[in-house]
Amino acid sequence: MSTNIFAPQRLYLLQLGRATVPAADRTLEMVLGCYLVETSDGKHILIDSGLPADVAAPAGVPSDRQEKNVIEHLSALGLHPDDIDILICTHFDVDHAGYH
């Protein structure tokens, strides 16, 4: 019996930027990011895709500071969006689903 399992070989945290979020007693700074999983059989799985640089954050969204978009991160790893085999969207907020 043959089993086809995507075994992770590498996991990348692609740091896209930071968001400043006011809280009751302090201001929090969150890292905005997504993940790229490279499997042992050469597949690429992207988890979330971040906020595109040319899209303004909607009203009510914390002030985002984008450092590098997902396309730039992929390029730095020698990849193109067409190299992504599976895209997983954790939820449809613009900072998670902006590129798909």
Short mmCIF file of N, CA and C in Angstrom, two decimals:
data_model
loop_
_atom_site.label_atom_id
_atom_site.label_comp_id
_atom_site.label_asym_id
_atom_site.label_seq_id
_atom_site.Cartn_x
_atom_site.Cartn_y
_atom_site.Cartn_z
N MET A 1 0.84 -1.18 0.00
CA MET A 1 0.00 0.00 0.00
C MET A 1 0.89 1.25 0.00
N SER A 2 0.60 2.16 -0.90
CA SER A 2 1.38 3.39 -1.01
C SER A 2 0.68 4.51 -0.26
N THR A 3 1.46 5.26 0.48
CA THR A 3 0.91 6.39 1.23
C THR A 3 1.57 7.66 0.71
N ASN A 4 0.75 8.64 0.34
CA ASN A 4 1.27 9.92 -0.14
C ASN A 4 1.06 10.96 0.95
N ILE A 5 2.11 11.24 1.70
CA ILE A 5 2.03 12.18 2.80
C ILE A 5 3.01 13.32 2.53
N PHE A 6 2.54 14.55 2.71
CA PHE A 6 3.43 15.70 2.59
C PHE A 6 4.23 15.80 3.89
N ALA A 7 5.46 15.38 3.88
CA ALA A 7 6.30 15.46 5.06
C ALA A 7 7.06 16.78 5.02
N PRO A 8 6.88 17.66 6.02
CA PRO A 8 7.58 18.94 6.01
C PRO A 8 9.09 18.75 6.05
N GLN A 9 9.77 19.49 5.19
CA GLN A 9 11.22 19.47 5.19
C GLN A 9 11.75 20.79 5.73
N ARG A 10 11.09 21.89 5.33
CA ARG A 10 11.48 23.22 5.79
C ARG A 10 10.23 24.03 6.09
N LEU A 11 10.35 24.88 7.11
CA LEU A 11 9.27 25.80 7.47
C LEU A 11 9.87 27.19 7.56
N TYR A 12 9.28 28.13 6.80
CA TYR A 12 9.75 29.51 6.80
C TYR A 12 8.68 30.42 7.39
N LEU A 13 9.08 31.31 8.29
CA LEU A 13 8.21 32.40 8.73
C LEU A 13 8.56 33.59 7.86
N LEU A 14 7.60 34.04 7.07
CA LEU A 14 7.82 35.20 6.20
C LEU A 14 7.27 36.42 6.93
N GLN A 15 8.16 37.22 7.49
CA GLN A 15 7.74 38.39 8.26
C GLN A 15 7.42 39.52 7.31
N LEU A 16 6.14 39.88 7.26
CA LEU A 16 5.66 40.86 6.30
C LEU A 16 5.68 42.29 6.83
N GLY A 17 5.53 42.44 8.13
CA GLY A 17 5.49 43.77 8.70
C GLY A 17 5.06 43.72 10.15
N ARG A 18 4.61 44.87 10.64
CA ARG A 18 4.18 44.97 12.04
C ARG A 18 2.92 45.82 12.10
N ALA A 19 2.13 45.57 13.13
CA ALA A 19 0.93 46.37 13.36
C ALA A 19 0.95 46.84 14.80
N THR A 20 0.63 48.11 15.00
CA THR A 20 0.52 48.67 16.34
C THR A 20 -0.94 48.65 16.75
N VAL A 21 -1.22 48.01 17.88
CA VAL A 21 -2.59 47.81 18.33
C VAL A 21 -2.74 48.42 19.72
N PRO A 22 -3.62 49.43 19.87
CA PRO A 22 -3.83 49.99 21.20
C PRO A 22 -4.59 49.00 22.09
N ALA A 23 -4.12 48.84 23.31
CA ALA A 23 -4.79 47.99 24.30
C ALA A 23 -5.18 48.87 25.49
N ALA A 24 -5.88 48.30 26.45
CA ALA A 24 -6.40 49.07 27.58
C ALA A 24 -5.30 49.80 28.34
N ASP A 25 -4.23 49.12 28.65
CA ASP A 25 -3.19 49.73 29.49
C ASP A 25 -1.84 49.92 28.78
N ARG A 26 -1.79 49.58 27.50
CA ARG A 26 -0.53 49.71 26.77
C ARG A 26 -0.79 49.57 25.27
N THR A 27 0.24 49.77 24.49
CA THR A 27 0.15 49.56 23.04
C THR A 27 0.94 48.30 22.70
N LEU A 28 0.33 47.44 21.92
CA LEU A 28 0.97 46.19 21.53
C LEU A 28 1.48 46.29 20.10
N GLU A 29 2.60 45.65 19.84
CA GLU A 29 3.09 45.57 18.47
C GLU A 29 3.05 44.10 18.05
N MET A 30 2.31 43.82 16.99
CA MET A 30 2.17 42.45 16.49
C MET A 30 2.99 42.29 15.22
N VAL A 31 3.56 41.12 15.05
CA VAL A 31 4.25 40.79 13.81
C VAL A 31 3.20 40.26 12.83
N LEU A 32 3.22 40.78 11.61
CA LEU A 32 2.34 40.29 10.55
C LEU A 32 3.15 39.34 9.69
N GLY A 33 2.66 38.15 9.52
CA GLY A 33 3.44 37.20 8.76
C GLY A 33 2.61 36.09 8.15
N CYS A 34 3.28 35.27 7.40
CA CYS A 34 2.68 34.07 6.85
C CYS A 34 3.76 33.00 6.85
N TYR A 35 3.38 31.79 6.48
CA TYR A 35 4.31 30.67 6.54
C TYR A 35 4.42 29.99 5.18
N LEU A 36 5.60 29.52 4.89
CA LEU A 36 5.84 28.71 3.71
C LEU A 36 6.39 27.37 4.18
N VAL A 37 5.73 26.29 3.77
CA VAL A 37 6.19 24.94 4.09
C VAL A 37 6.71 24.32 2.81
N GLU A 38 7.91 23.79 2.88
CA GLU A 38 8.48 23.04 1.76
C GLU A 38 8.49 21.57 2.18
N THR A 39 7.85 20.73 1.39
CA THR A 39 7.75 19.31 1.75
C THR A 39 8.93 18.52 1.20
N SER A 40 9.08 17.31 1.68
CA SER A 40 10.19 16.47 1.26
C SER A 40 10.13 16.10 -0.22
N ASP A 41 8.93 16.19 -0.81
CA ASP A 41 8.81 15.90 -2.25
C ASP A 41 8.79 17.16 -3.11
N GLY A 42 9.23 18.30 -2.52
CA GLY A 42 9.38 19.53 -3.29
C GLY A 42 8.14 20.37 -3.46
N LYS A 43 7.06 20.04 -2.78
CA LYS A 43 5.83 20.85 -2.85
C LYS A 43 6.00 22.08 -1.96
N HIS A 44 5.30 23.15 -2.32
CA HIS A 44 5.33 24.39 -1.54
C HIS A 44 3.91 24.73 -1.09
N ILE A 45 3.75 24.89 0.22
CA ILE A 45 2.46 25.21 0.81
C ILE A 45 2.59 26.57 1.46
N LEU A 46 1.76 27.52 1.04
CA LEU A 46 1.75 28.86 1.61
C LEU A 46 0.55 28.97 2.54
N ILE A 47 0.81 29.37 3.77
CA ILE A 47 -0.26 29.56 4.75
C ILE A 47 -0.44 31.06 4.94
N ASP A 48 -1.55 31.57 4.42
CA ASP A 48 -1.89 33.00 4.36
C ASP A 48 -1.00 33.70 3.33
N SER A 49 -1.42 34.91 2.93
CA SER A 49 -0.65 35.60 1.89
C SER A 49 -0.40 37.07 2.19
N GLY A 50 -0.87 37.56 3.31
CA GLY A 50 -0.52 38.91 3.73
C GLY A 50 -1.31 40.01 3.05
N LEU A 51 -0.97 41.22 3.43
CA LEU A 51 -1.62 42.43 2.94
C LEU A 51 -0.83 43.01 1.77
N PRO A 52 -1.45 43.15 0.59
CA PRO A 52 -0.72 43.74 -0.54
C PRO A 52 -0.32 45.18 -0.25
N ALA A 53 0.83 45.59 -0.73
CA ALA A 53 1.34 46.94 -0.50
C ALA A 53 0.45 48.01 -1.11
N ASP A 54 -0.25 47.69 -2.20
CA ASP A 54 -1.05 48.69 -2.89
C ASP A 54 -2.49 48.77 -2.39
N VAL A 55 -2.79 48.09 -1.29
CA VAL A 55 -4.14 48.12 -0.73
C VAL A 55 -4.07 48.78 0.64
N ALA A 56 -4.86 49.82 0.83
CA ALA A 56 -4.90 50.50 2.12
C ALA A 56 -5.66 49.64 3.11
N ALA A 57 -5.22 49.65 4.35
CA ALA A 57 -5.93 48.90 5.39
C ALA A 57 -7.31 49.50 5.57
N PRO A 58 -8.34 48.67 5.72
CA PRO A 58 -9.69 49.18 5.90
C PRO A 58 -9.85 49.89 7.23
N ALA A 59 -10.89 50.71 7.34
CA ALA A 59 -11.17 51.44 8.58
C ALA A 59 -11.29 50.46 9.74
N GLY A 60 -10.69 50.81 10.86
CA GLY A 60 -10.75 49.95 12.03
C GLY A 60 -9.61 48.97 12.15
N VAL A 61 -8.84 48.80 11.08
CA VAL A 61 -7.69 47.90 11.12
C VAL A 61 -6.50 48.68 11.68
N PRO A 62 -5.71 48.08 12.56
CA PRO A 62 -4.57 48.79 13.14
C PRO A 62 -3.62 49.32 12.07
N SER A 63 -2.87 50.32 12.44
CA SER A 63 -1.89 50.90 11.52
C SER A 63 -0.82 49.86 11.19
N ASP A 64 -0.80 49.43 9.94
CA ASP A 64 0.14 48.39 9.51
C ASP A 64 1.38 49.03 8.88
N ARG A 65 2.52 48.44 9.16
CA ARG A 65 3.77 48.84 8.52
C ARG A 65 4.31 47.63 7.80
N GLN A 66 4.13 47.62 6.51
CA GLN A 66 4.61 46.48 5.73
C GLN A 66 6.09 46.65 5.45
N GLU A 67 6.84 45.61 5.72
CA GLU A 67 8.28 45.64 5.51
C GLU A 67 8.65 44.98 4.18
N LYS A 68 7.99 43.87 3.88
CA LYS A 68 8.30 43.11 2.68
C LYS A 68 7.06 42.28 2.36
N ASN A 69 6.58 42.29 1.12
CA ASN A 69 5.38 41.52 0.82
C ASN A 69 5.73 40.07 0.49
N VAL A 70 4.71 39.24 0.40
CA VAL A 70 4.92 37.80 0.21
C VAL A 70 5.61 37.51 -1.12
N ILE A 71 5.33 38.30 -2.14
CA ILE A 71 5.96 38.10 -3.45
C ILE A 71 7.47 38.31 -3.34
N GLU A 72 7.88 39.36 -2.61
CA GLU A 72 9.31 39.64 -2.41
C GLU A 72 9.99 38.51 -1.62
N HIS A 73 9.29 38.00 -0.60
CA HIS A 73 9.85 36.89 0.18
C HIS A 73 10.04 35.65 -0.69
N LEU A 74 9.02 35.33 -1.49
CA LEU A 74 9.12 34.17 -2.38
C LEU A 74 10.29 34.34 -3.34
N SER A 75 10.42 35.53 -3.92
CA SER A 75 11.51 35.81 -4.86
C SER A 75 12.88 35.62 -4.20
N ALA A 76 13.01 36.07 -2.95
CA ALA A 76 14.27 35.92 -2.23
C ALA A 76 14.63 34.45 -2.00
N LEU A 77 13.61 33.59 -2.00
CA LEU A 77 13.83 32.15 -1.85
C LEU A 77 13.93 31.44 -3.20
N GLY A 78 13.94 32.23 -4.28
CA GLY A 78 14.03 31.65 -5.62
C GLY A 78 12.71 31.09 -6.13
N LEU A 79 11.60 31.57 -5.57
CA LEU A 79 10.28 31.07 -5.95
C LEU A 79 9.43 32.16 -6.57
N HIS A 80 8.42 31.74 -7.30
CA HIS A 80 7.44 32.60 -7.95
C HIS A 80 6.06 32.15 -7.44
N PRO A 81 5.06 33.02 -7.43
CA PRO A 81 3.73 32.58 -6.98
C PRO A 81 3.23 31.31 -7.67
N ASP A 82 3.62 31.11 -8.93
CA ASP A 82 3.21 29.89 -9.64
C ASP A 82 3.83 28.62 -9.05
N ASP A 83 4.86 28.77 -8.22
CA ASP A 83 5.50 27.62 -7.59
C ASP A 83 4.75 27.12 -6.36
N ILE A 84 3.73 27.87 -5.93
CA ILE A 84 2.94 27.46 -4.77
C ILE A 84 1.95 26.39 -5.21
N ASP A 85 2.04 25.23 -4.57
CA ASP A 85 1.16 24.10 -4.91
C ASP A 85 -0.14 24.13 -4.13
N ILE A 86 -0.08 24.58 -2.89
CA ILE A 86 -1.26 24.63 -2.03
C ILE A 86 -1.25 25.96 -1.29
N LEU A 87 -2.40 26.63 -1.26
CA LEU A 87 -2.56 27.86 -0.50
C LEU A 87 -3.61 27.61 0.56
N ILE A 88 -3.24 27.85 1.81
CA ILE A 88 -4.18 27.71 2.93
C ILE A 88 -4.46 29.09 3.47
N CYS A 89 -5.73 29.43 3.57
CA CYS A 89 -6.13 30.71 4.15
C CYS A 89 -6.75 30.44 5.51
N THR A 90 -6.13 30.95 6.56
CA THR A 90 -6.65 30.69 7.91
C THR A 90 -7.96 31.42 8.17
N HIS A 91 -8.10 32.61 7.60
CA HIS A 91 -9.36 33.36 7.65
C HIS A 91 -9.25 34.53 6.67
N PHE A 92 -10.37 35.15 6.38
CA PHE A 92 -10.41 36.10 5.27
C PHE A 92 -10.27 37.57 5.67
N ASP A 93 -9.50 37.87 6.72
CA ASP A 93 -9.13 39.25 6.99
C ASP A 93 -8.13 39.68 5.91
N VAL A 94 -8.14 40.97 5.57
CA VAL A 94 -7.31 41.45 4.47
C VAL A 94 -5.81 41.22 4.71
N ASP A 95 -5.37 41.21 5.97
CA ASP A 95 -3.95 40.99 6.23
C ASP A 95 -3.55 39.51 6.16
N HIS A 96 -4.52 38.64 5.95
CA HIS A 96 -4.24 37.21 5.79
C HIS A 96 -4.53 36.74 4.36
N ALA A 97 -5.45 37.40 3.69
CA ALA A 97 -5.93 36.92 2.38
C ALA A 97 -5.76 37.95 1.28
N GLY A 98 -4.85 38.88 1.44
CA GLY A 98 -4.73 39.97 0.50
C GLY A 98 -4.21 39.62 -0.88
N TYR A 99 -3.48 38.53 -1.01
CA TYR A 99 -2.91 38.18 -2.31
C TYR A 99 -3.62 37.03 -2.99
N HIS A 100 -4.83 36.67 -2.51
CA HIS A 100 -5.56 35.60 -3.20
C HIS A 100 -7.05 35.83 -3.20
#
